[in-house]
Structure formats: C-alpha cells, structure tokens
XYZ file of N, CA and C in Angstrom:
600
model
N 111.067 162.889 63.873
C 111.270 163.732 64.931
C 110.110 163.413 65.904
N 108.859 163.330 65.385
C 107.709 162.992 66.410
C 107.948 161.827 67.030
N 108.278 160.749 66.215
C 108.386 159.353 66.884
C 109.505 159.406 68.040
N 110.565 160.238 67.571
C 111.605 160.482 68.766
C 111.380 161.055 69.928
N 110.479 161.912 69.706
C 110.018 162.794 70.994
C 109.039 161.665 71.747
N 108.390 161.090 71.142
C 107.174 160.060 71.744
C 108.416 159.149 72.564
N 109.217 158.543 71.804
C 110.103 157.524 72.539
C 110.839 157.886 73.831
N 111.333 159.171 73.456
C 112.238 159.620 74.812
C 111.370 160.157 75.677
N 110.170 160.792 75.556
C 109.379 161.214 76.495
C 108.707 159.879 77.231
N 108.362 158.981 76.583
C 107.796 157.798 77.327
C 108.956 157.171 78.166
N 110.313 157.104 77.959
C 111.037 156.640 78.926
C 111.322 157.560 80.029
N 111.010 158.944 79.922
C 111.182 159.677 81.318
C 109.882 159.672 81.736
N 108.746 159.765 81.199
C 107.474 159.477 81.945
C 107.479 158.226 82.807
N 107.954 157.272 82.231
C 107.820 155.938 82.997
C 108.972 155.656 84.217
N 109.944 156.488 84.120
C 110.893 156.320 85.054
C 110.808 157.484 86.085
N 110.327 158.637 85.778
C 110.234 159.719 86.694
C 108.746 160.223 87.147
N 107.972 159.723 86.276
C 106.489 160.047 86.585
C 106.096 161.190 85.554
N 104.806 161.018 85.023
C 104.088 162.132 84.286
C 103.981 163.470 84.889
N 103.811 163.643 85.963
C 103.795 164.982 86.571
C 105.194 165.747 86.558
N 106.099 164.693 86.906
C 107.438 165.255 87.278
C 108.151 165.864 86.023
N 108.025 165.112 85.044
C 108.677 165.545 83.820
C 108.201 166.910 82.982
N 108.820 167.753 82.688
C 108.413 169.087 81.991
C 108.691 168.902 80.604
N 108.378 169.843 79.639
C 108.538 170.080 78.473
C 110.105 170.260 78.280
N 110.583 171.298 79.207
C 111.930 171.643 79.466
C 112.955 170.443 79.561
N 112.462 169.386 80.470
C 113.250 168.257 80.737
C 113.458 167.459 79.356
N 112.505 167.194 78.757
C 112.454 166.603 77.515
C 113.321 167.016 76.485
N 113.233 168.576 76.113
C 113.967 169.119 75.230
C 115.539 168.961 75.559
N 115.855 169.237 76.993
C 117.250 169.233 77.441
C 117.662 167.580 77.196
N 117.130 166.832 77.520
C 117.404 165.384 77.681
C 117.601 164.881 75.910
N 116.921 165.542 75.113
C 117.108 165.335 73.588
C 117.983 166.258 72.975
N 118.270 167.327 73.595
C 119.380 168.313 72.937
C 118.328 169.080 71.700
N 117.293 169.349 72.259
C 116.684 169.986 71.037
C 115.892 171.323 71.729
N 115.282 172.098 70.879
C 114.569 173.145 71.803
C 113.101 172.864 71.973
N 112.592 173.516 72.906
C 111.159 173.359 73.355
C 110.414 173.669 72.104
N 110.703 174.608 71.163
C 109.766 174.889 70.153
C 109.685 173.804 69.310
N 110.819 172.773 69.270
C 110.386 171.842 68.243
C 109.570 170.672 68.706
N 109.550 170.645 70.082
C 108.523 169.555 70.701
C 106.968 170.306 70.333
N 106.883 171.724 70.412
C 105.489 172.284 70.418
C 105.167 172.163 68.807
N 106.006 171.869 67.819
C 105.750 171.670 66.546
C 104.910 170.397 66.165
N 105.223 169.529 67.043
C 104.424 168.284 66.954
C 103.359 167.947 68.002
N 103.497 168.762 69.061
C 102.491 168.574 70.152
C 102.179 169.828 70.880
N 101.147 170.519 70.723
C 100.747 171.932 71.027
C 100.691 171.824 72.686
N 100.721 170.879 73.331
C 100.760 170.991 74.991
C 101.127 169.606 75.393
N 101.527 169.745 76.742
C 101.956 168.590 77.318
C 100.903 167.376 77.315
N 99.757 167.736 77.413
C 98.644 166.913 77.550
C 98.573 165.893 76.214
N 98.773 166.647 75.101
C 98.686 165.943 73.934
C 99.984 164.987 73.670
N 100.944 165.399 74.435
C 102.237 164.625 74.349
C 101.970 163.353 75.389
N 101.347 163.628 76.431
C 101.148 162.473 77.293
C 100.138 161.576 76.535
N 99.137 161.925 75.843
C 98.288 161.164 75.281
C 98.918 160.278 74.093
N 99.713 160.944 73.463
C 100.562 160.149 72.390
C 101.415 159.135 72.838
N 101.950 159.465 73.974
C 103.160 158.571 74.507
C 102.137 157.340 75.040
N 101.184 157.560 75.769
C 100.289 156.380 76.452
C 99.867 155.623 75.285
N 99.329 156.204 74.369
C 98.716 155.208 73.378
C 99.645 154.546 72.382
N 100.762 155.265 72.427
C 101.699 154.598 71.779
C 102.431 153.206 72.256
N 102.347 153.430 73.567
C 103.132 152.348 74.485
C 101.871 151.368 74.763
N 100.632 151.747 74.733
C 99.509 150.695 74.577
C 99.755 149.606 73.440
N 99.819 150.402 72.077
C 99.826 149.808 70.938
C 101.029 148.827 70.898
N 102.238 149.434 71.274
C 103.542 148.330 71.582
C 103.098 147.190 72.176
N 102.567 147.412 73.354
C 102.365 146.199 74.295
C 101.319 145.247 73.713
N 100.266 145.787 72.953
C 99.243 145.124 72.351
C 99.951 144.139 71.231
N 100.863 144.619 70.313
C 101.488 143.861 69.502
C 102.514 142.803 69.859
N 103.134 143.158 71.198
C 103.801 142.335 71.895
C 103.182 141.035 72.417
N 101.794 141.556 72.905
C 100.955 140.554 73.432
C 100.564 139.419 72.354
N 100.089 140.162 71.196
C 99.819 139.314 70.077
C 100.586 138.158 69.654
N 101.941 138.733 69.609
C 102.944 137.810 69.262
C 103.180 136.760 70.318
N 103.216 137.022 71.669
C 103.305 136.034 72.718
C 102.055 135.056 72.494
N 100.960 135.383 72.326
C 99.837 134.541 72.092
C 100.087 133.523 71.150
N 100.344 133.997 69.976
C 100.752 133.286 68.822
C 101.677 132.002 68.784
N 102.622 132.242 69.947
C 103.854 131.532 70.137
C 103.825 130.705 71.036
N 103.132 130.889 72.291
C 103.227 130.093 73.592
C 102.939 128.846 73.458
N 103.577 127.876 74.320
C 103.171 126.550 74.144
C 101.888 125.973 74.813
N 101.412 127.090 75.757
C 100.312 126.620 76.577
C 99.731 128.010 77.088
N 98.610 127.891 77.618
C 98.046 129.107 78.126
C 98.520 129.487 79.495
N 99.325 128.656 80.197
C 99.630 129.163 81.484
C 101.054 129.832 81.283
N 102.088 129.429 80.501
C 103.167 130.096 80.193
C 102.982 131.344 79.375
N 101.964 131.269 78.670
C 101.511 132.617 77.872
C 101.235 133.589 78.905
N 100.543 133.490 79.989
C 100.105 134.458 80.894
C 101.453 134.931 81.646
N 102.522 134.073 81.891
C 103.535 134.439 82.637
C 104.766 135.256 81.624
N 104.582 134.835 80.220
C 105.182 135.653 79.196
C 104.912 136.938 78.930
N 103.403 137.152 78.929
C 102.904 138.334 78.921
C 103.284 139.397 80.132
N 103.239 138.756 81.233
C 103.540 139.399 82.673
C 105.080 140.000 82.362
N 105.944 139.043 82.070
C 107.279 139.794 81.879
C 107.235 140.681 80.868
N 106.815 140.478 79.697
C 106.820 141.520 78.738
C 106.165 142.891 79.053
N 105.320 142.637 79.784
C 104.616 144.169 80.106
C 105.324 144.575 81.380
N 106.034 143.789 82.367
C 106.724 144.467 83.368
C 108.028 145.194 82.640
N 108.770 144.723 81.395
C 109.615 145.114 81.100
C 109.385 146.416 80.146
N 108.352 146.616 79.647
C 107.857 147.815 78.978
C 107.459 148.646 80.042
N 106.883 148.789 81.132
C 106.585 149.672 82.073
C 107.707 149.761 83.019
N 108.931 149.385 82.868
C 109.782 149.624 83.720
C 109.591 149.341 85.026
N 108.869 148.246 85.392
C 108.510 147.728 86.849
C 107.690 149.152 87.425
N 107.304 149.980 86.857
C 106.307 150.998 87.342
C 106.988 151.573 88.753
N 108.281 151.992 88.552
C 108.795 152.319 89.881
C 108.249 153.908 90.363
N 107.862 154.568 89.250
C 107.237 155.903 89.819
C 105.599 156.023 89.536
N 105.118 154.884 89.812
C 103.845 154.895 89.599
C 103.012 155.390 88.770
N 103.445 155.420 87.462
C 102.718 156.217 86.219
C 101.324 156.068 86.357
N 100.825 154.932 86.349
C 99.298 154.770 86.371
C 98.597 155.512 87.239
N 99.083 155.685 88.497
C 98.662 156.645 89.516
C 98.776 158.035 89.156
N 99.714 158.511 88.701
C 99.860 159.778 88.312
C 99.061 160.119 87.181
N 98.946 159.293 86.034
C 98.145 159.550 84.997
C 96.661 159.543 85.379
N 96.256 158.833 86.277
C 94.911 158.914 87.010
C 94.517 160.185 87.489
N 95.530 160.797 88.301
C 95.505 161.866 89.038
C 95.532 163.154 88.190
N 96.565 163.236 87.432
C 96.510 164.566 86.873
C 96.203 164.535 85.236
N 95.885 163.343 84.718
C 95.484 163.188 83.562
C 94.240 162.400 83.407
N 93.036 162.495 83.947
C 92.156 161.502 84.136
C 91.458 161.211 82.918
N 91.079 162.090 82.139
C 90.438 161.674 80.775
C 91.301 160.779 79.988
N 92.582 161.136 79.777
C 93.495 160.271 79.250
C 93.448 158.681 79.794
N 93.529 158.626 81.249
C 93.560 157.652 81.834
C 92.209 156.808 81.765
N 91.116 157.457 81.607
C 89.835 156.686 81.500
C 89.664 156.010 80.146
N 90.196 156.839 78.966
C 90.173 156.309 77.729
C 91.152 155.076 77.533
N 92.246 155.206 78.216
C 93.176 154.179 78.214
C 92.875 152.889 78.645
N 92.251 153.113 80.119
C 91.836 151.898 80.824
C 90.541 150.972 80.060
N 89.725 151.935 79.284
C 88.756 151.033 78.411
C 89.446 150.410 77.314
N 90.467 151.105 76.649
C 91.305 150.300 75.658
C 91.706 149.160 76.204
N 92.345 149.259 77.485
C 93.140 148.144 78.046
C 92.062 147.259 78.241
N 90.923 147.368 78.888
C 89.875 146.438 79.135
C 89.499 145.456 77.954
N 89.317 146.314 76.671
C 88.783 145.643 75.631
C 89.854 144.761 74.928
N 91.220 145.082 75.006
C 92.101 144.213 74.655
C 92.319 143.021 75.518
N 92.347 143.422 76.890
C 92.543 142.324 77.677
C 91.386 141.355 77.844
N 90.313 141.944 77.761
C 89.286 141.000 77.882
C 89.049 139.926 76.776
N 89.437 140.493 75.632
C 89.375 139.686 74.269
C 90.526 138.574 74.353
N 91.807 139.227 74.705
C 92.897 138.174 74.619
C 92.851 137.235 75.730
N 92.313 137.361 77.090
C 92.211 136.523 78.018
C 91.174 135.597 77.708
N 90.009 136.129 77.225
C 89.046 135.083 76.806
C 89.305 134.048 75.760
N 90.167 134.511 74.922
C 90.692 133.555 73.818
C 91.689 132.502 74.558
N 92.498 132.961 75.244
C 93.596 132.128 76.169
C 92.692 131.088 77.274
N 91.639 131.487 77.603
C 90.854 130.642 78.471
C 90.088 129.720 77.913
N 89.892 130.148 76.573
C 89.019 129.110 75.854
C 90.060 128.059 75.235
N 91.153 128.343 74.889
C 92.162 127.676 74.541
C 92.612 126.600 75.502
N 92.698 127.138 76.817
C 93.116 126.316 77.786
C 92.010 125.257 78.273
N 90.592 125.667 78.120
C 89.673 124.643 78.316
C 89.722 123.575 77.291
N 89.951 124.110 75.974
C 90.114 123.079 74.764
C 91.103 122.104 74.977
N 92.323 122.511 75.450
C 93.473 121.721 75.494
C 93.458 121.030 76.891
N 92.376 120.942 77.752
C 92.397 120.376 79.159
C 93.279 121.058 80.019
N 93.906 122.304 80.006
C 94.612 122.828 80.905
C 93.798 123.739 82.029
N 92.609 124.206 81.621
C 91.747 124.849 82.407
C 90.400 124.014 82.455
N 89.859 123.943 83.751
C 88.568 123.298 84.004
C 87.617 123.489 82.964
N 86.871 122.626 82.635
C 85.718 122.964 81.411
C 84.353 123.614 82.165
N 84.321 123.612 83.246
C 83.204 124.202 83.980
C 83.384 125.764 84.313
N 84.546 126.253 83.911
C 84.819 127.827 84.336
C 83.872 128.669 83.315
N 83.488 129.840 83.702
C 82.728 130.782 83.005
C 83.760 131.869 82.424
N 84.005 131.577 81.060
C 84.952 132.253 80.450
C 84.795 133.900 80.444
N 83.597 134.442 80.352
C 83.514 135.748 80.212
C 83.692 136.554 81.870
N 83.117 135.738 82.756
C 83.069 136.122 84.067
C 84.630 136.169 84.524
N 85.428 135.207 84.143
C 86.685 135.015 84.753
C 87.563 135.961 83.883
N 87.330 136.535 82.719
C 88.217 137.239 82.081
C 88.040 138.785 82.514
N 86.683 138.846 82.903
C 86.459 140.131 83.582
C 87.150 140.359 85.042
N 87.188 139.319 85.705
C 87.557 139.354 87.008
C 89.261 139.326 87.020
N 89.845 138.751 86.181
C 91.325 138.948 85.860
C 91.618 140.307 85.630
N 90.806 141.070 84.723
C 91.199 142.532 84.404
C 90.890 143.267 85.820
N 90.044 143.201 86.528
C 89.537 144.036 87.621
C 90.837 143.541 88.833
N 91.380 142.190 88.880
C 92.310 142.094 89.892
C 93.542 142.720 89.327
N 93.885 142.708 88.210
C 95.210 143.225 87.671
C 95.150 144.718 87.814
N 93.949 145.401 87.596
C 93.909 146.852 87.870
C 93.990 147.084 89.207
N 93.272 146.109 90.153
C 93.311 146.413 91.610
C 94.655 146.456 92.396
N 95.527 145.586 91.669
C 96.906 145.490 92.592
C 97.540 146.871 92.128
N 97.019 147.461 91.314
C 98.031 148.769 90.883
C 97.510 149.829 91.690
N 96.317 149.816 92.696
C 96.060 151.029 93.322
C 96.983 151.092 94.556
N 97.437 152.193 94.753
C 98.539 152.416 95.826
C 97.522 152.355 97.298
N 96.468 152.784 97.249
C 95.741 152.846 98.578
C 95.602 151.530 99.270
N 95.284 150.306 98.246
C 95.076 149.112 98.684
C 96.682 148.159 98.651
N 97.672 148.684 98.043
C 98.706 147.847 97.912
C 99.790 149.000 97.957
N 100.274 149.549 99.040
C 101.165 150.612 99.089
C 102.394 150.315 98.481
N 103.133 150.911 97.765
C 104.470 150.606 96.864
C 105.532 150.492 98.054
N 105.544 151.180 99.182
C 106.530 150.931 100.286
C 106.474 149.389 100.682
N 105.236 148.826 100.589
C 105.319 147.615 101.147
C 105.146 146.504 100.099
N 104.708 146.738 98.858
C 104.601 145.810 98.004
C 105.343 146.198 96.695
N 106.244 145.367 96.003
C 106.707 145.567 94.825
C 105.763 144.977 93.709
N 105.816 145.668 92.765
C 104.807 145.509 91.463
C 105.101 143.901 91.065
N 106.349 143.830 91.006
C 106.807 142.379 90.510
C 105.960 141.420 91.180
N 106.317 141.508 92.690
C 105.579 140.384 93.608
C 104.001 140.403 93.524
N 103.520 141.619 93.286
C 102.078 141.720 93.109
C 101.523 140.814 91.993
N 102.154 141.230 91.071
C 101.892 140.456 89.519
C 102.140 139.141 89.523
N 102.948 138.597 90.065
C 103.501 137.376 90.248
C 102.427 136.488 90.969
N 102.155 137.171 92.282
C 101.235 136.577 93.419
C 99.909 136.533 92.826
N 99.395 137.450 91.981
C 98.083 137.759 91.577
C 97.768 136.468 90.257
N 98.965 136.372 89.580
C 98.913 135.287 88.395
C 98.590 134.083 88.757
N 99.468 133.708 89.984
C 99.390 132.465 90.457
C 98.110 131.904 91.267
N 97.473 133.091 91.914
C 96.101 133.115 92.725
C 95.449 132.652 91.402
N 95.128 133.538 90.303
C 94.163 133.495 89.052
C 94.270 131.982 88.646
N 95.516 131.537 88.260
C 95.607 130.098 87.713
C 95.237 129.083 88.552
N 95.669 129.068 89.781
C 95.304 127.950 90.877
C 93.830 127.746 90.858
N 93.065 128.984 90.597
C 91.660 128.796 90.795
C 90.836 128.168 89.640
N 91.553 128.069 88.573
C 90.890 127.613 87.107
C 91.461 126.640 86.624
N 92.720 126.240 86.764
C 93.431 125.076 86.305
C 92.777 123.361 86.756
N 92.861 122.672 85.618
C 92.666 121.304 85.561
C 93.778 120.571 86.401
N 93.546 119.107 86.680
C 94.762 118.456 87.093
C 96.004 118.625 86.352
N 95.711 118.663 84.944
C 96.752 118.468 83.980
C 97.515 120.087 84.145
N 96.491 120.995 84.197
C 97.137 122.266 84.204
C 98.000 122.615 85.430
N 97.297 121.955 86.611
C 98.099 122.093 88.171
C 99.539 121.326 87.906
N 99.801 120.381 87.162
C 101.219 119.995 86.932
C 102.060 120.813 86.135
N 101.366 121.484 85.132
C 102.267 122.339 84.241
C 102.522 123.418 85.018
N 101.658 124.145 85.931
C 101.867 125.090 86.596
C 102.819 125.107 87.880
N 102.555 123.770 88.405
C 103.773 123.523 89.559
C 105.240 123.405 88.874
N 105.185 122.692 87.926
C 106.605 122.536 87.092
C 107.064 123.856 86.822
N 106.321 124.621 86.099
C 106.710 125.820 85.638
C 107.223 126.939 86.748
N 106.534 126.686 87.949
C 106.956 127.679 89.137
C 108.073 127.255 89.625
N 108.347 125.881 89.656
C 109.616 125.288 90.307
C 110.761 125.650 89.354
N 110.583 125.401 88.101
C 111.677 125.808 86.994
C 111.934 127.485 87.062
N 111.189 128.152 87.334
C 111.350 129.513 87.541
C 112.067 129.925 88.736
N 112.069 129.163 89.885
C 112.635 129.834 91.148
C 114.226 129.315 91.080
C-alpha cells in the first residue's frame, strides 16, 4: 500500500503541483481513507519527501541503463533528456519551483543528490566522449560537468525562463545542443548534425 500511495501521489504532484494536491485529494483519487495514508506517512511533508526521493531513484536507474546501452555520448544525452522529460511529465505544473518554495529542505537535499549523480554520470560520459574522439581532448571534464548541471538547473528557473514564454521541452533541447556544440570534435559535430537532422 505504501508503494501505491507513493506512485499515485507522484502522478498527482507532477501534474497538479506539490502545493495544490491535498491528502484528501490523494485519498479520494485512490478510493481509500485519509487514515490509511497517515498509517504510512505521518504528514504531507514526509509523503512529499518519499515521492521525490523515489522519483529520483527511478530516474537514476533509468539513466544508468541508458548510459550502459547508448551507441555514443551524444545520443546518450538526448536519450537521457527524453527519459527525464517523460518521467517529469514535461513539468507542466512547475513542480521544481513549488518544491523549492514550499518544501525548501527537501528541495535542497534533492538538489545535492541530483548534483552528485549528474556530476558523476556526465563526467563519465565526457571521458568516454574524449576517449572515442567525439569530444575534444582539450576540454576540462570536471568544469564542464559542473557547468552542465548549473545550466540544466538554471533553465528550470521561472524568473529567467518564464513558462508562458518557454516550454521545458524547448529549453532542454536548446540547452543540450548549446552544450554539445561547445565541446564536440569534428567527428562529434558530424554525429550531432546527423542526429539532429534525423530527429526533425
């Protein structure tokens, strides 16, 4: 039952927002009593924490799987972007913003966990790209993996990129291309251009 509550709450939080969804909404959506939820989660904050960390673990497992099977680091990053977008339901309700505003402690723990995971996986991807000649061998791998995380976090800031003007899909796509064009070798540029052409 705990897993079912986490799963259903996750769907509701991502489509309607962490603030908007109440314990009553979740109970009614699941056809259970609110008391049943409180057996597993003493309050909404604990439920939000369980949902966000569960989603984080699911996304990490998916990213690991993509990294192990991608034909090259360029397609790997695009596959990760598609996978994350699917899991975050295109972030229509700005859950990231609501989490930061109403659950700042959970947001800051999650951000640190995201940084650790992304820093490590992007570093490995960059090293692999340099070894295979897809990325330039002069890049500073540690610096670029930190910049990538900073940029990915930055495009989710509603103040800089208002959702009424920019769709998250467009922002992620544009940032990814911007990032890759800065680091690819000639060989990588050919792969990137072909990949973008085939996608459109």
